[in-house]
CSV table of C-alpha atoms in Angstrom, one decimal:
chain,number,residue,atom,x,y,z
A,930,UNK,CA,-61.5,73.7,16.1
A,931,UNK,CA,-59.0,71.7,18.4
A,932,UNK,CA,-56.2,72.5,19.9
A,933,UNK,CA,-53.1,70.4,21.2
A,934,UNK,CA,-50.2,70.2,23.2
A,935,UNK,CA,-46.9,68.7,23.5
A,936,UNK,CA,-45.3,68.5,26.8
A,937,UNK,CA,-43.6,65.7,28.9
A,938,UNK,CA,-46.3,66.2,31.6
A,939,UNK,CA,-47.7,62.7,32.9
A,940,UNK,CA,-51.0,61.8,33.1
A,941,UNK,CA,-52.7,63.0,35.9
A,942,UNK,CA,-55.4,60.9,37.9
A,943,UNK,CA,-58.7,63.0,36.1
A,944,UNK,CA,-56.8,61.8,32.3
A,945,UNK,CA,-56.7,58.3,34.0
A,946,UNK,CA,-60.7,58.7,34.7
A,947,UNK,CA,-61.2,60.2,31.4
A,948,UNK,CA,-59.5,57.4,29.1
A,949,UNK,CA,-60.5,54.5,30.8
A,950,UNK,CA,-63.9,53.9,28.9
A,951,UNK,CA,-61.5,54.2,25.9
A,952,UNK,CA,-58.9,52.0,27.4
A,953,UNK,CA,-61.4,49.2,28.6
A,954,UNK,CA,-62.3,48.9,25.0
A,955,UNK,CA,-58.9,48.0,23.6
A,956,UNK,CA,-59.3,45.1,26.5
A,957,UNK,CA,-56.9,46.9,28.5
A,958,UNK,CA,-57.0,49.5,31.3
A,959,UNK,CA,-55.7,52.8,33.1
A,960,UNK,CA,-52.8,51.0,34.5
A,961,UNK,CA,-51.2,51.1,31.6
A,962,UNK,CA,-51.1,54.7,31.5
A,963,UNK,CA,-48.3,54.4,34.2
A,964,UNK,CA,-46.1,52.6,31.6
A,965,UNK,CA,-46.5,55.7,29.0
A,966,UNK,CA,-45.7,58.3,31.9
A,967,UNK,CA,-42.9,56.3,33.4
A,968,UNK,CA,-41.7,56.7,29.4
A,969,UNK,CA,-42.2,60.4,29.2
A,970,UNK,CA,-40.2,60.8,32.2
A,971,UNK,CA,-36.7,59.9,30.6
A,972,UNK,CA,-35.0,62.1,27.9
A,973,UNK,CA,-31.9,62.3,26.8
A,974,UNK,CA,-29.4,65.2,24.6
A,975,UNK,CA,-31.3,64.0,21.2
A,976,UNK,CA,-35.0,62.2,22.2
A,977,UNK,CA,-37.9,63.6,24.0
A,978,UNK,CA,-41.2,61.5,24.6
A,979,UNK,CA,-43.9,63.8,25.0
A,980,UNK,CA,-47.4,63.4,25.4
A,981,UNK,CA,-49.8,64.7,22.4
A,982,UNK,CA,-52.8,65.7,23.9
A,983,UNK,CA,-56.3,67.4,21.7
A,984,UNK,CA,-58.4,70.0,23.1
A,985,UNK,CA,-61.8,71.2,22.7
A,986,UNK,CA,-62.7,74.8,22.3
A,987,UNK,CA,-63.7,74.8,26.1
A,988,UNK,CA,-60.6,73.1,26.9
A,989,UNK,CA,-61.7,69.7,27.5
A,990,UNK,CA,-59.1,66.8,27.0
A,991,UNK,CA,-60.5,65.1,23.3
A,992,UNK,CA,-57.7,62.9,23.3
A,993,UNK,CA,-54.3,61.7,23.8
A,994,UNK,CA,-50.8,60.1,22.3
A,995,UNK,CA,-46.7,59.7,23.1
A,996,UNK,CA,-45.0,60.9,20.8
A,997,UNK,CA,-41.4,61.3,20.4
A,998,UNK,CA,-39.0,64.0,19.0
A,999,UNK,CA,-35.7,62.7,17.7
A,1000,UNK,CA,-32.8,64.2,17.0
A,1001,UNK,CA,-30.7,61.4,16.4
A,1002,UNK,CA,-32.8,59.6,13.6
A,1003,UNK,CA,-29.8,58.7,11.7
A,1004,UNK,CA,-29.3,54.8,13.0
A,1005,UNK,CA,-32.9,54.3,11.5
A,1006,UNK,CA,-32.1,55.2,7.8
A,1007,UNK,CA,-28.4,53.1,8.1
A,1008,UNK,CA,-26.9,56.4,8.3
A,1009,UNK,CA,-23.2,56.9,10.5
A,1010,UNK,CA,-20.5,58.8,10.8
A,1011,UNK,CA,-20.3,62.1,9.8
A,1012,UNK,CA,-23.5,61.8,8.2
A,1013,UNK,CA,-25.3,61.3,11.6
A,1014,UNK,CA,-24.0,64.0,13.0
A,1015,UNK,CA,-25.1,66.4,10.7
A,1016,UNK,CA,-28.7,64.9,10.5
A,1017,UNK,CA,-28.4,65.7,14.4
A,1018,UNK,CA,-28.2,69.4,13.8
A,1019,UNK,CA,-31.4,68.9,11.8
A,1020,UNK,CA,-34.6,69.7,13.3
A,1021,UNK,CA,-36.5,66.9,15.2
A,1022,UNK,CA,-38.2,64.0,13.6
A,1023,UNK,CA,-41.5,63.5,15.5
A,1024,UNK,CA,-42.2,59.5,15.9
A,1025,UNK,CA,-45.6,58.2,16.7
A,1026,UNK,CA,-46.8,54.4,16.7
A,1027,UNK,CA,-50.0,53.3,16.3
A,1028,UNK,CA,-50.5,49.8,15.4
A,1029,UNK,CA,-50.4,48.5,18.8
A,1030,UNK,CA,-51.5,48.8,22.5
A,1031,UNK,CA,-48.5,49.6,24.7
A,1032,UNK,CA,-45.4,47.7,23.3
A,1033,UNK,CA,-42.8,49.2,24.1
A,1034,UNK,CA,-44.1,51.1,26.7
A,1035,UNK,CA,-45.6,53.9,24.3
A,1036,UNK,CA,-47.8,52.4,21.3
A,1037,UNK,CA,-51.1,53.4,21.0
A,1038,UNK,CA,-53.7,54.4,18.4
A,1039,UNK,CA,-54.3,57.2,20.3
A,1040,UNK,CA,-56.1,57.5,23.3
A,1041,UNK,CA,-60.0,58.9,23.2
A,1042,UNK,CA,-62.8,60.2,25.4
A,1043,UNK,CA,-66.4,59.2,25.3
A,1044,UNK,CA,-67.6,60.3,22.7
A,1045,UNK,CA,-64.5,61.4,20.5
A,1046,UNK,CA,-64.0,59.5,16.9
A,1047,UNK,CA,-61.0,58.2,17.0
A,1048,UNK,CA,-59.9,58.8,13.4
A,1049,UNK,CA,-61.1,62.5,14.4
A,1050,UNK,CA,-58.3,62.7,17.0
A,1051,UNK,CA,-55.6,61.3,14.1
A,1052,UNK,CA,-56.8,63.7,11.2
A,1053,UNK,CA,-56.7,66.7,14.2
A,1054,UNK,CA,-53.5,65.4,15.4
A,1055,UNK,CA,-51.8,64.9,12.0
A,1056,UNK,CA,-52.6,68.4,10.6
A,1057,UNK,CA,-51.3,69.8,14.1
A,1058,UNK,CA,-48.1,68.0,13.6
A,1059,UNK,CA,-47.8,68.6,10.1
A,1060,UNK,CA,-48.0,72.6,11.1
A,1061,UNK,CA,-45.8,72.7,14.0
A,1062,UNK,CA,-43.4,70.4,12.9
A,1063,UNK,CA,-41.0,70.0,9.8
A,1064,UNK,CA,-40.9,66.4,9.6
A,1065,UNK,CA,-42.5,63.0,11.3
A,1066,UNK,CA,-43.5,59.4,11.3
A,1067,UNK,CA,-46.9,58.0,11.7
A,1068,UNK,CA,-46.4,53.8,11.6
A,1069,UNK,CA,-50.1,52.4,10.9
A,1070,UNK,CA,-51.7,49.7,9.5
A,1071,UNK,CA,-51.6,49.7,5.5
A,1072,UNK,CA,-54.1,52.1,3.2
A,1073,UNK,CA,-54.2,52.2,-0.2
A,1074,UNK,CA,-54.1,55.9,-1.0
A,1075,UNK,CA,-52.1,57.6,1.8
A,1076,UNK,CA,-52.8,61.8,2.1
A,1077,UNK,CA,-50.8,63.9,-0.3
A,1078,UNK,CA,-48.9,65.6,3.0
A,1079,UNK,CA,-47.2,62.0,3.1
A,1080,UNK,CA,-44.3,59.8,2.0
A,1081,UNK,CA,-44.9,56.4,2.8
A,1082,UNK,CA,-43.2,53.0,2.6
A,1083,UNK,CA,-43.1,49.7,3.8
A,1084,UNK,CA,-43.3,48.7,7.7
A,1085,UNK,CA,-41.8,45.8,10.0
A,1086,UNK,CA,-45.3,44.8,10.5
A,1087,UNK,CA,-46.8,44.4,13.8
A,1088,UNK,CA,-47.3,41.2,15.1
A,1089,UNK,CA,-50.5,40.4,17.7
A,1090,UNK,CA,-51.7,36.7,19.5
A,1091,UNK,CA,-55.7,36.2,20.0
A,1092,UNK,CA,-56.6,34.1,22.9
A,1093,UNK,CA,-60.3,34.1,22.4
A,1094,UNK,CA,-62.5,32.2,20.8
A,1095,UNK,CA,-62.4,28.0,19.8
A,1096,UNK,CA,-59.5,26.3,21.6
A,1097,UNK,CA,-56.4,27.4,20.0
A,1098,UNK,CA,-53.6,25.4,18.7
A,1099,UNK,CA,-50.9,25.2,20.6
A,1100,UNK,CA,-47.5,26.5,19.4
A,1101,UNK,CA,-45.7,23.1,19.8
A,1102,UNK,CA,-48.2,21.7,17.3
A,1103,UNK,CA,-48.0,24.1,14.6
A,1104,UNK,CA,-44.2,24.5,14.8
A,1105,UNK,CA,-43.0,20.7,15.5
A,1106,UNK,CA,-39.7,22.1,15.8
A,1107,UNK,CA,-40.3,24.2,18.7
A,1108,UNK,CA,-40.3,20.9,21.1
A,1109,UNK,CA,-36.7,20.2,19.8
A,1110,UNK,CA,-35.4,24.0,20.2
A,1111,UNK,CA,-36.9,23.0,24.1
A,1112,UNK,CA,-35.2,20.4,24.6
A,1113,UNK,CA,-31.9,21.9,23.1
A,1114,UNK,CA,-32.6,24.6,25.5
A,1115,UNK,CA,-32.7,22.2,28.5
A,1116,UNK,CA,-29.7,20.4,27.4
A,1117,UNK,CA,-27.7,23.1,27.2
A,1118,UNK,CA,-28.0,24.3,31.2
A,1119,UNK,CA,-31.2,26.5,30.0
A,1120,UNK,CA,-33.7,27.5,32.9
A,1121,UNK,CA,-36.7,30.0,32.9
A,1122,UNK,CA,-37.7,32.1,35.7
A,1123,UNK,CA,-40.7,34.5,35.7
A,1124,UNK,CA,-40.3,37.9,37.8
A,1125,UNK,CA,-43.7,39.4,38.8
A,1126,UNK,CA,-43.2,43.0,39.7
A,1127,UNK,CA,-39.7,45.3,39.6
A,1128,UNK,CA,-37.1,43.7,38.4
A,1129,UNK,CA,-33.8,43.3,40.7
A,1130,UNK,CA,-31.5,46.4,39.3
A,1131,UNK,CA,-28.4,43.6,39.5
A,1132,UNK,CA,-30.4,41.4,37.4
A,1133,UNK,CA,-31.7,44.8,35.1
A,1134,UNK,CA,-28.1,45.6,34.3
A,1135,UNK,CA,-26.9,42.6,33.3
A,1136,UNK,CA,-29.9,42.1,30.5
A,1137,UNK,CA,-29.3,45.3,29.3
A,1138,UNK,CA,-25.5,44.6,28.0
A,1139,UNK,CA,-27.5,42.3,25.5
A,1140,UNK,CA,-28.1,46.0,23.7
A,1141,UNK,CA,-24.5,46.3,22.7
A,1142,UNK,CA,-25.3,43.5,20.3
A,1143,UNK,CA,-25.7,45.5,16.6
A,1144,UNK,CA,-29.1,45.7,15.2
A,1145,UNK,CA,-30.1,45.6,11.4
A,1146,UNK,CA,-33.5,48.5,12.1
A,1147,UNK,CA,-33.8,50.2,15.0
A,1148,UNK,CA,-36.1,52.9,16.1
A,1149,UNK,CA,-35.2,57.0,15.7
A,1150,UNK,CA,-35.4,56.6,19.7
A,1151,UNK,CA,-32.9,53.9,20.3
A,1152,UNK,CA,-30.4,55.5,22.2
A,1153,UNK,CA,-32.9,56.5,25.0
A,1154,UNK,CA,-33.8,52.5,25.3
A,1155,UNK,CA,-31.9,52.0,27.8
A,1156,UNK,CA,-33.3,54.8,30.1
A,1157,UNK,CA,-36.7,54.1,28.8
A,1158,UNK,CA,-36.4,50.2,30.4
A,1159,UNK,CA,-34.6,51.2,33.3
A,1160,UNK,CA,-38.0,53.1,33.9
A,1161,UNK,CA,-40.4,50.3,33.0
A,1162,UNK,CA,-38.3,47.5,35.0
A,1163,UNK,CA,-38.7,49.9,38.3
A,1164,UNK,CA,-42.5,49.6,38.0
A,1165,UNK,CA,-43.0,47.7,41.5
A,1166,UNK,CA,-46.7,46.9,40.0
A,1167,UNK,CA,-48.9,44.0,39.6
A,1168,UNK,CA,-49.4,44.9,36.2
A,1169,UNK,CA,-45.5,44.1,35.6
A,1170,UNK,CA,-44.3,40.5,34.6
A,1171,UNK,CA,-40.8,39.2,33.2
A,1172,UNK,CA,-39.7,36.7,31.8
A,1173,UNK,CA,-35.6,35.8,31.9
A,1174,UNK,CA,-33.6,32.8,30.2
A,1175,UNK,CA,-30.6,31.8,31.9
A,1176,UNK,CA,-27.9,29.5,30.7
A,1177,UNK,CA,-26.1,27.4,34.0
A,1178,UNK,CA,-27.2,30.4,36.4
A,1179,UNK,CA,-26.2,33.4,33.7
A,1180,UNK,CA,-29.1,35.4,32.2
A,1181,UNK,CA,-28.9,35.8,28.2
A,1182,UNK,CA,-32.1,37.0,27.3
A,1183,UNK,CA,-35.3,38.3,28.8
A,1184,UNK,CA,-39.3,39.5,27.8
A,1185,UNK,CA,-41.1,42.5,29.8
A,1186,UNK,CA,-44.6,42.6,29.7
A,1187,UNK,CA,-47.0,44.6,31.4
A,1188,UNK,CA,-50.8,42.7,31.9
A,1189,UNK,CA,-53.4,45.2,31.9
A,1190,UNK,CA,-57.3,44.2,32.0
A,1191,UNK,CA,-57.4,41.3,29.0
A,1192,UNK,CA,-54.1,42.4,27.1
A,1193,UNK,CA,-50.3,41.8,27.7
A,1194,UNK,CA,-47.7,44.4,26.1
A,1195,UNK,CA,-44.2,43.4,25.1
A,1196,UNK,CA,-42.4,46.2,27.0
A,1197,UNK,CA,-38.5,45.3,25.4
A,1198,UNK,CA,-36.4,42.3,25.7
A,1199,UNK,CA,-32.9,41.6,24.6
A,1200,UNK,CA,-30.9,38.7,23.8
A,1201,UNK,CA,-27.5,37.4,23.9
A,1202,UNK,CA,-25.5,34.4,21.8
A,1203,UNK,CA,-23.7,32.5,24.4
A,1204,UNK,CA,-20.3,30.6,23.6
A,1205,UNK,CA,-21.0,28.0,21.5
A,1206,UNK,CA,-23.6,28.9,19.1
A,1207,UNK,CA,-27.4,29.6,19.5
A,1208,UNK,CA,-29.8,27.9,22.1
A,1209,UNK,CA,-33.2,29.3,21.1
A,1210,UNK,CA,-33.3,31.4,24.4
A,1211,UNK,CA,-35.4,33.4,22.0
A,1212,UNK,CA,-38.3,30.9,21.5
A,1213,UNK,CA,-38.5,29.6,25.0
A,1214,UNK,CA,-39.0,32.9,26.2
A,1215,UNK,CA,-41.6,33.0,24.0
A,1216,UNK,CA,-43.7,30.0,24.9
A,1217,UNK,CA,-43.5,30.5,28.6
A,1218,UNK,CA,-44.6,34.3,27.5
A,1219,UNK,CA,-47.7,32.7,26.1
A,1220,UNK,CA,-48.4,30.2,29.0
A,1221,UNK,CA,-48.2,32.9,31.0
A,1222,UNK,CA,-50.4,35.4,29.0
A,1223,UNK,CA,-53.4,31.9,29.2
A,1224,UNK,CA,-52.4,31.8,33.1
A,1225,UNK,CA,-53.5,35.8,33.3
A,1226,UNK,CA,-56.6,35.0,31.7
A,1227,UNK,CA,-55.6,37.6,28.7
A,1228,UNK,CA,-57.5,37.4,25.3
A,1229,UNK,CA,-54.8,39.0,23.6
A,1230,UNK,CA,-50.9,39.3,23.4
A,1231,UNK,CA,-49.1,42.6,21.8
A,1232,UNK,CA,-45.7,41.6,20.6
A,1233,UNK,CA,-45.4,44.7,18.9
A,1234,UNK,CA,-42.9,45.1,15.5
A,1235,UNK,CA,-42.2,42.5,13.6
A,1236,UNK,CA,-38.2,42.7,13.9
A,1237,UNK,CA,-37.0,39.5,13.0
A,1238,UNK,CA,-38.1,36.1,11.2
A,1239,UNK,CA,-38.5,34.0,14.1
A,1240,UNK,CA,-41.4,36.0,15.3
A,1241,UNK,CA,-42.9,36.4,11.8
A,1242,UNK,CA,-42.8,32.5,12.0
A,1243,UNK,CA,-44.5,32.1,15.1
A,1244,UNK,CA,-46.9,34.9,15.1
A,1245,UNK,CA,-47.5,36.2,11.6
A,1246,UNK,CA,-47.6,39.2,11.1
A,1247,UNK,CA,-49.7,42.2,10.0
A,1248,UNK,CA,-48.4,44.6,7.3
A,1249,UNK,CA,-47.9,48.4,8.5
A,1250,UNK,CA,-46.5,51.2,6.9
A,1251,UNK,CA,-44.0,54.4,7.6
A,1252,UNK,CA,-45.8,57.3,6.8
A,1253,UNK,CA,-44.0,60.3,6.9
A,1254,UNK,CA,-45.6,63.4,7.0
A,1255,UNK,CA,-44.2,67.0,5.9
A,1256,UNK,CA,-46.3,70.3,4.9
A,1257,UNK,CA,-42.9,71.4,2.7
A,1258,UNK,CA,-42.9,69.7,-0.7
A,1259,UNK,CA,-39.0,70.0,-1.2
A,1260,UNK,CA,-39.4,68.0,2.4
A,1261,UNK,CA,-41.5,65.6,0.9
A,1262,UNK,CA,-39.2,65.2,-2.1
A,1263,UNK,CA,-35.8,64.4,0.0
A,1264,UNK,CA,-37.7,61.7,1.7
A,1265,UNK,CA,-38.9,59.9,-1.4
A,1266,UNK,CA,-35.2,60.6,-2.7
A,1267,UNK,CA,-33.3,59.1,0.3
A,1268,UNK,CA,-35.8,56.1,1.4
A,1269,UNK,CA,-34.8,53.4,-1.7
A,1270,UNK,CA,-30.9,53.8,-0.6
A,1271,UNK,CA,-31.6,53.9,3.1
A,1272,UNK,CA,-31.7,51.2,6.2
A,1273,UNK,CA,-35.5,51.3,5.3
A,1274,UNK,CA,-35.6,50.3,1.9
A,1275,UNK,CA,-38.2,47.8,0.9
A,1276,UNK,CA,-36.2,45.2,0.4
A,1277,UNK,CA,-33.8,45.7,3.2
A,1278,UNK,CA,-37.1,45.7,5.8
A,1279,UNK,CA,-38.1,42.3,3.7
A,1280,UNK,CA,-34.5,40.6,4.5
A,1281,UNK,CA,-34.5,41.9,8.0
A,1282,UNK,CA,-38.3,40.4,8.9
A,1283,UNK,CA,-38.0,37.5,6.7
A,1284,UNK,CA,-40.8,38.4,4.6
């Protein structure tokens, strides 16, 4: 029988030990573990990451997670006004994402010692949740016959790059009109500039006015964004890399990765429309993320969600879905009642993603 905890504790030097075999085999390694406690170490009035972590019967650490509990989940399901505020005096929606390594800056399938099956830790994990909790939301990758505790429905996606193998083809050649977004880019004043390490706090606070832009989907812990990068662009760390478009001198859009072992993680990234219409800030960023991923030597890129078309263009994109998970049937019932007329509505996901 396990047992589990959720706490905003960080992971202490032995966890780093313990979860590095497990880390090493995603292609990453313990570094990244500072990125998930620098995330655990922000909260605000209405979201609290935590870390999950499973137990043994002796007491030894089986396993571990961030997850979140929101309070505030009503910007995900399109839902303002007075309506928001009275799905704030509800109890917290837990929030955990698993299709990716470290996007973000808390993804993971969950986190495993020698020895421990990682679909174990989830089954373990889920019935824990389910138990303690009245209401969350697993994002994985696609199954066809999801567990009866669940409501389920479509997902961004998730969207990965592989490095490895025969030569790949390059971008520019796949997408011909990348080369003329470039150029556009060029001719409009545009300049890249790759940050290795912290990034300036002048430089942080002008990116992050490119949040105050609206956004179609956004996740039940966007209002703690903010705090959340402010954490991950103080990380004075070799892991940490950035890359920031600028238009004549004035940044309008940015990428934050964190490199550890073979893998890069999207951290966040923002972008603004300068006067004048769009100058594919957006792609540029993009290439020189992926000239910069081959120039680490990294086998593979996490982009994380699929939030828009232009990345579902470039990347593809793998098909995930929003499980939510409730031990109360009437629970169950208001989900699969409120989803079709909601923000996440099938066909509201496909016209935000472009597919």
């Amino acid at each position: 029988m396990w047992d589990f905890t959720l706490t905003p504790a960080p992971f202490t030097q032995p966890e780093h030990e313990l979860l590095a075999e497990d880390l090493v085999r995603w292609g990453s390694d313990p570094s990244l573990l500072e990125v998930l406690s620098a995330t655990v170490g922000v909260s605000s009035r209405w979201t609290r990451p935590l870390v999950l972590r499973g137990f043994s019967a002796d007491g030894d650490l089986r396993g571990a997670a961030v997850v979140f509990l929101c309070r505030d989940a009503g910007p995900s399901f399109g839902v303002t006004g007075q309506a928001r505020s009275a799905v704030r005096r509800l109890p917290p929606i837990w929030y955990w994402e698993r299709t990716s390594l470290g996007t973000d800056g808390h993804a993971s399938p969950g986190l495993v010692v020698h020895g421990v099956d990682r679909d174990e830790f989830r089954g373990q994990a889920l019935r824990w949740l389910r138990r303690h909790q009245v209401l969350g939301v697993v994002v994985e990758s696609r199954i066809r016959r999801p567990p009866r505790s669940s409501r389920s429905t479509r997902g961004l996606g998730v969207s990965s790059v592989s490095l490895q193998g025969p030569r790949q083809t390059p971008l520019l050649e796949r997408h011909r009109n990348l080369a003329r977004k470039m150029r556009r880019f060029r001719g409009r004043g545009g300049t890249l500039r790759v940050i290795h390490g912290a990034l300036p706090d002048d430089l942080l606070e002008v990116l992050l006015a490119a949040y105050d832009v609206p956004r179609p989907l956004n996740p039940p812990f966007v209002e703690l964004y903010p705090q959340m990068i402010r954490a991950h662009s103080a990380l004075d760390s070799p892991a940490a890399w950035h890359v920031v478009a600028e238009m004549d001198g004035v940044p309008v859009g940015y990428h934050s990765w964190w490199h550890s072992g073979h893998t890069l993680s999207l951290l966040s990234g923002a972008f603004t429309r300068p006067t004048g219409g769009t100058v594919h800030a957006y792609e540029n960023v993009l290439l020189e993320s992926m000239t910069l991923a081959r120039d680490l030597g990294c086998r593979t890129v996490h982009l994380g969600p699929t939030v828009n078309g232009v990345k579902r263009a470039l990347f593809d994109s793998d098909p995930t879905e929003l499980r939510f998970v409730a031990a109360l049937p009437p629970v169950r019932w208001g989900v699969g009642l409120a989803l079709p007329h909601s923000a996440l509505a099938p066909a509201e996901i496909a016209r935000v993603t472009g597919g």
